[in-house]
Short mmCIF file of C-alpha atoms and ligand atoms in Angstrom, two decimals:
data_model
loop_
_atom_site.label_atom_id
_atom_site.label_comp_id
_atom_site.label_asym_id
_atom_site.label_seq_id
_atom_site.Cartn_x
_atom_site.Cartn_y
_atom_site.Cartn_z
CA MET S 9 0.04 -0.01 0.00
CA GLU S 10 1.15 3.50 -0.79
CA LEU S 11 -0.12 6.16 1.57
CA VAL S 12 -0.53 9.23 -0.50
CA THR S 13 -1.97 12.63 0.30
CA MET S 14 -5.62 13.36 -0.29
CA LYS S 15 -4.59 16.38 -2.39
CA GLU S 16 -2.80 14.09 -4.82
CA LEU S 17 -5.72 11.61 -4.95
CA MET S 18 -8.24 14.47 -5.64
CA GLU S 19 -6.11 16.11 -8.30
CA GLU S 20 -5.87 12.81 -10.17
CA ALA S 21 -9.62 12.44 -9.79
CA HIS S 22 -10.25 15.90 -11.05
CA ARG S 23 -8.16 15.21 -14.22
CA GLY S 24 -9.82 11.74 -14.68
CA HIS S 25 -13.48 12.92 -14.06
CA TYR S 26 -14.19 10.67 -11.19
CA ALA S 27 -14.26 11.11 -7.36
CA VAL S 28 -12.37 9.36 -4.54
CA PRO S 29 -14.78 7.98 -1.98
CA ALA S 30 -14.01 8.68 1.71
CA PHE S 31 -15.14 5.98 4.13
CA ASN S 32 -15.50 6.48 7.86
CA VAL S 33 -13.65 3.81 9.75
CA CYS S 34 -13.23 3.30 13.53
CA ASN S 35 -11.81 -0.21 14.20
CA LEU S 36 -9.86 -2.99 12.62
CA GLU S 37 -12.82 -4.58 10.75
CA THR S 38 -14.00 -1.37 9.14
CA ILE S 39 -10.38 -0.69 7.97
CA GLN S 40 -10.07 -4.25 6.68
CA GLY S 41 -13.39 -3.97 4.89
CA VAL S 42 -12.49 -0.77 2.99
CA LEU S 43 -8.98 -1.86 2.12
CA GLU S 44 -9.95 -5.40 0.98
CA GLU S 45 -12.66 -4.01 -1.34
CA ALA S 46 -10.41 -1.23 -2.56
CA GLU S 47 -7.79 -3.80 -3.56
CA GLU S 48 -10.46 -6.00 -5.28
CA MET S 49 -11.68 -2.91 -7.22
CA GLN S 50 -8.28 -1.34 -7.71
CA ALA S 51 -9.78 1.85 -6.49
CA PRO S 52 -8.08 4.75 -4.66
CA VAL S 53 -9.81 5.36 -1.29
CA ILE S 54 -9.70 7.76 1.64
CA LEU S 55 -10.09 6.27 5.14
CA GLN S 56 -11.28 8.92 7.47
CA THR S 57 -12.23 9.06 11.19
CA HIS S 58 -14.32 11.67 12.95
CA TRP S 59 -12.27 13.14 15.76
CA SER S 60 -14.27 11.21 18.36
CA GLU S 61 -13.44 7.91 16.43
CA ALA S 62 -9.78 8.95 16.18
CA TYR S 63 -9.59 9.40 20.03
CA TYR S 64 -11.45 6.21 20.56
CA SER S 65 -8.29 4.31 19.85
CA THR S 66 -5.81 7.20 19.42
CA PRO S 67 -4.89 8.71 16.10
CA GLN S 68 -1.58 6.79 15.87
CA THR S 69 -3.40 3.47 16.41
CA VAL S 70 -5.69 4.26 13.47
CA VAL S 71 -2.72 4.95 11.29
CA ASP S 72 -0.83 1.83 12.52
CA MET S 73 -3.88 -0.31 11.75
CA VAL S 74 -4.23 1.15 8.24
CA ARG S 75 -0.53 0.66 7.53
CA SER S 76 -0.61 -2.90 8.94
CA VAL S 77 -3.76 -4.01 7.08
CA GLY S 78 -2.63 -2.36 3.88
CA LYS S 79 0.78 -3.92 3.89
CA ASN S 80 1.34 -6.03 0.85
CA LYS S 81 -1.86 -4.76 -0.74
CA ARG S 82 -1.75 -3.06 -4.14
CA ILE S 83 -3.63 0.09 -3.21
CA ARG S 84 -3.28 3.83 -2.73
CA ALA S 85 -5.05 5.51 0.14
CA ALA S 86 -5.01 8.56 2.41
CA VAL S 87 -5.85 8.83 6.09
CA HIS S 88 -7.97 11.82 6.95
CA LEU S 89 -9.43 13.55 10.00
CA ASP S 90 -13.19 14.11 9.30
CA HIS S 91 -14.82 17.09 10.96
CA GLY S 92 -11.93 18.10 13.18
CA SER S 93 -13.47 20.39 15.81
CA SER S 94 -10.34 22.38 16.83
CA TYR S 95 -6.78 23.28 15.98
CA GLU S 96 -5.70 20.85 18.63
CA ASP S 97 -7.52 17.95 16.85
CA ALA S 98 -5.44 18.73 13.84
CA VAL S 99 -2.21 18.76 15.79
CA ARG S 100 -2.96 15.53 17.47
CA CYS S 101 -3.99 13.69 14.23
CA ILE S 102 -0.97 14.96 12.34
CA GLN S 103 1.34 13.86 15.21
CA GLY S 104 -0.36 10.53 14.90
CA GLY S 105 0.48 10.20 11.24
CA PHE S 106 -2.73 11.37 9.49
CA ASN S 107 -1.83 12.89 6.13
CA SER S 108 -4.99 14.90 5.74
CA VAL S 109 -7.12 16.90 8.14
CA MET S 110 -10.46 18.63 8.03
CA TYR S 111 -11.17 21.58 10.23
CA ASP S 112 -14.89 22.27 10.42
CA GLY S 113 -15.49 25.80 11.49
CA SER S 114 -18.75 26.06 9.65
CA GLN S 115 -20.74 26.88 12.73
CA LEU S 116 -18.57 29.87 13.43
CA PRO S 117 -18.76 33.35 11.98
CA LEU S 118 -16.82 33.44 8.58
CA ASP S 119 -13.88 35.47 9.93
CA GLU S 120 -13.37 33.03 12.79
CA ASN S 121 -13.60 29.98 10.54
CA ILE S 122 -10.97 31.67 8.33
CA ARG S 123 -8.69 32.59 11.32
CA ILE S 124 -8.50 29.02 12.63
CA LEU S 125 -8.22 27.38 9.17
CA LYS S 126 -5.24 29.67 8.41
CA GLN S 127 -3.57 28.27 11.53
CA VAL S 128 -4.35 24.64 10.45
CA VAL S 129 -3.06 25.28 6.90
CA GLU S 130 0.21 26.70 8.31
CA LEU S 131 0.65 23.72 10.55
CA ALA S 132 -0.19 21.24 7.78
CA GLY S 133 2.12 22.97 5.32
CA TYR S 134 5.08 21.91 7.47
CA ALA S 135 3.98 18.27 7.51
CA LYS S 136 2.87 18.19 3.85
CA VAL S 137 -0.69 17.38 5.02
CA THR S 138 -3.87 18.15 2.98
CA VAL S 139 -6.46 20.50 4.61
CA GLU S 140 -10.23 20.39 3.99
CA GLY S 141 -12.46 23.31 5.16
CA GLU S 142 -16.18 23.66 5.31
CA ILE S 143 -18.49 26.53 4.63
CA GLY S 144 -22.28 26.47 4.81
CA THR S 145 -23.56 23.99 7.37
CA ILE S 146 -24.00 20.35 6.34
CA GLY S 147 -26.42 19.31 9.01
CA GLN S 148 -28.16 16.08 9.89
CA THR S 149 -30.91 14.68 7.64
CA SER S 150 -33.23 14.86 10.69
CA GLU S 151 -32.96 18.60 10.54
CA MET S 152 -33.41 18.85 6.74
CA GLY S 153 -36.37 21.14 6.69
CA GLU S 154 -34.50 23.70 8.78
CA LYS S 155 -31.02 23.16 7.27
CA LEU S 156 -32.33 23.49 3.75
CA GLU S 157 -33.09 27.13 4.51
CA LYS S 158 -30.96 29.15 2.12
CA SER S 159 -28.93 30.56 4.98
CA TYR S 160 -27.45 27.16 5.71
CA LEU S 161 -26.30 26.48 2.11
CA THR S 162 -22.81 27.50 0.94
CA SER S 163 -22.69 31.10 -0.27
CA PRO S 164 -20.37 31.23 -3.34
CA LYS S 165 -19.09 34.66 -2.32
CA ASP S 166 -18.12 33.48 1.22
CA ALA S 167 -16.64 30.26 -0.20
CA GLN S 168 -14.43 32.39 -2.53
CA LYS S 169 -13.22 34.53 0.35
CA LEU S 170 -12.52 31.58 2.58
CA VAL S 171 -10.54 29.72 -0.11
CA ASP S 172 -8.57 32.77 -1.19
CA GLU S 173 -7.63 33.74 2.26
CA THR S 174 -6.82 30.33 3.82
CA GLN S 175 -5.29 28.50 0.73
CA ILE S 176 -6.93 25.24 1.83
CA ASP S 177 -6.73 22.30 -0.54
CA CYS S 178 -10.42 21.26 -0.76
CA LEU S 179 -13.74 22.60 0.38
CA ALA S 180 -16.83 20.80 1.75
CA VAL S 181 -19.99 22.44 0.45
CA ALA S 182 -23.62 22.46 1.57
CA ILE S 183 -25.78 22.18 -1.43
CA GLY S 184 -28.75 20.24 -0.10
CA ASN S 185 -26.79 17.32 1.28
CA ALA S 186 -26.87 16.17 4.85
CA HIS S 187 -25.57 13.44 7.22
CA GLY S 188 -27.62 10.41 8.01
CA PHE S 189 -30.56 8.79 6.12
CA TYR S 190 -32.60 11.14 4.02
CA THR S 191 -36.37 10.91 4.72
CA GLU S 192 -37.15 12.03 1.20
CA ASN S 193 -34.92 12.08 -1.91
CA PRO S 194 -32.44 14.87 -1.62
CA LYS S 195 -32.20 17.36 -4.41
CA LEU S 196 -28.80 18.83 -4.82
CA ASP S 197 -28.73 22.54 -5.73
CA PHE S 198 -26.78 22.33 -8.96
CA ASP S 199 -27.19 26.05 -9.82
CA ARG S 200 -25.46 26.88 -6.52
CA LEU S 201 -22.78 24.26 -7.25
CA LYS S 202 -22.11 25.88 -10.63
CA GLU S 203 -21.83 29.29 -9.02
CA ILE S 204 -19.39 28.00 -6.50
CA THR S 205 -17.22 26.29 -9.16
CA GLU S 206 -17.09 29.53 -11.11
CA VAL S 207 -15.26 31.28 -8.23
CA VAL S 208 -13.64 28.34 -6.31
CA LYS S 209 -10.98 26.47 -8.27
CA ILE S 210 -10.01 23.81 -5.73
CA PRO S 211 -11.57 20.29 -5.44
CA LEU S 212 -14.96 20.27 -3.75
CA VAL S 213 -16.18 17.68 -1.19
CA LEU S 214 -19.61 16.27 -0.92
CA HIS S 215 -20.56 15.00 2.59
CA GLY S 216 -23.59 12.88 3.34
CA GLY S 217 -23.16 10.61 0.33
CA THR S 218 -25.51 7.95 1.77
CA GLY S 219 -28.80 8.09 -0.04
CA ILE S 220 -28.04 10.70 -2.63
CA PRO S 221 -29.25 9.18 -5.98
CA GLU S 222 -26.35 7.96 -8.17
CA GLU S 223 -27.18 10.25 -10.98
CA GLN S 224 -27.02 13.35 -8.74
CA ILE S 225 -23.67 12.20 -7.30
CA GLN S 226 -22.21 11.68 -10.75
CA LYS S 227 -23.52 14.98 -12.04
CA ALA S 228 -21.87 16.68 -9.06
CA ILE S 229 -18.64 14.79 -9.93
CA THR S 230 -18.68 16.12 -13.49
CA MET S 231 -19.07 19.67 -12.13
CA GLY S 232 -15.95 19.46 -9.79
CA VAL S 233 -16.75 17.30 -6.78
CA CYS S 234 -13.67 15.12 -6.24
CA LYS S 235 -14.38 13.53 -2.89
CA VAL S 236 -17.61 11.97 -1.68
CA ASN S 237 -18.15 10.90 1.95
CA PHE S 238 -19.93 7.68 2.94
CA SER S 239 -20.53 6.81 6.55
CA THR S 240 -24.05 5.95 7.42
CA VAL S 241 -24.47 3.33 4.67
CA LEU S 242 -21.34 1.48 5.93
CA ARG S 243 -22.44 1.49 9.62
CA LYS S 244 -26.00 0.44 8.77
CA SER S 245 -24.87 -2.55 6.64
CA PHE S 246 -22.30 -3.61 9.21
CA ILE S 247 -24.65 -3.45 12.19
CA SER S 248 -27.71 -4.92 10.42
CA GLU S 249 -25.67 -8.01 9.38
CA MET S 250 -24.20 -8.47 12.84
CA GLN S 251 -27.61 -8.30 14.31
CA ALA S 252 -28.99 -10.87 11.76
CA PHE S 253 -26.05 -13.14 12.51
CA MET S 254 -26.66 -13.01 16.26
CA GLU S 255 -30.39 -13.54 15.90
CA ALA S 256 -29.84 -16.56 13.62
CA ASP S 257 -27.27 -18.13 15.98
CA PRO S 258 -27.68 -16.62 19.47
CA GLU S 259 -25.50 -19.23 21.16
CA ASN S 260 -22.52 -18.36 19.04
CA LEU S 261 -20.16 -16.22 21.09
CA GLY S 262 -17.47 -16.10 18.44
CA LEU S 263 -16.94 -12.35 18.38
CA MET S 264 -14.63 -12.77 15.41
CA ASP S 265 -17.45 -14.53 13.45
CA ILE S 266 -19.97 -11.83 14.31
CA LEU S 267 -17.65 -8.98 13.43
CA ASP S 268 -16.64 -10.74 10.20
CA ALA S 269 -20.34 -11.00 9.12
CA GLY S 270 -20.68 -7.30 9.54
CA LYS S 271 -17.42 -6.63 7.69
CA ASN S 272 -18.52 -8.65 4.69
CA SER S 273 -21.88 -6.90 4.51
CA MET S 274 -20.11 -3.52 4.75
CA LYS S 275 -17.86 -4.45 1.72
CA ALA S 276 -20.94 -4.59 -0.42
CA ALA S 277 -21.69 -0.91 0.48
CA VAL S 278 -18.08 0.00 -0.21
CA LYS S 279 -18.28 -1.55 -3.65
CA GLU S 280 -21.47 0.36 -4.48
CA SER S 281 -20.01 3.63 -3.29
CA VAL S 282 -16.83 3.01 -5.35
CA GLU S 283 -19.02 2.47 -8.44
CA MET S 284 -20.97 5.64 -7.79
CA CYS S 285 -17.67 7.57 -7.66
CA MET S 286 -16.61 5.91 -10.93
CA CYS S 287 -13.13 5.24 -9.52
CA GLN S 288 -12.81 1.44 -9.99
CA GLY S 289 -9.58 0.56 -11.84
CA LYS S 290 -8.16 4.17 -11.20
CA LEU S 291 -5.17 3.17 -9.15
ZN1 ZN I 14 -19.56 15.27 7.10
#
């Protein structure tokens, strides 16, 4: 396995008109599931952990597991901090060996978001680490009605200011996407996405990939989205299959067997996501 920066993977994706899927992982089995499927499909992937997942084991443990599981596999991957909540999160994850970090200051006033992102970019520059920022608020699907108010969506003008002033490598945008399961089919705001791409020339990131119809994801990719995040769909498939396994064989206390059932089910979700991003065979 070659650990490469997310910036490099996204630039290749941009040139090749596909996106790199980013999968949330938190333990050995989720890392195995993503890397095994990535190797089978010869697809570049991003393994990412939310800050709370990184601290669950420690950032260095996450990186060590990725390196160990990926050893002798023919794959290229990046390890990324998803929704870092502070400058300190970025410091700890970079110290632990992450080669990409997100700082999510989207809940803060624009100037404050810019101020902290600049600090993260400066830190990351020394370590050759990729930085993702966010502007507009990507909420939870449960808050969709509220979050779909125009004020929560990414303003192209603010996005341009943030990117120009911080020099981040990629930007997460809120264009009608959200985290979790959508209760009704989401409709991405492609007019807004077009306006953003006219003034922001770095790769864009689409969070909340679970449940966005394939044609909308692929249209967003043709317009400049180079990274699509998938988390809910992986956890749902993993947990559902573990539950089914335990219900079918309640006396079986083979923890390894239970986790393996979840992992194998999750791999099917990884495969589907890779296909949506059109990155199979793009190593
Ligand atoms: Zn997200």
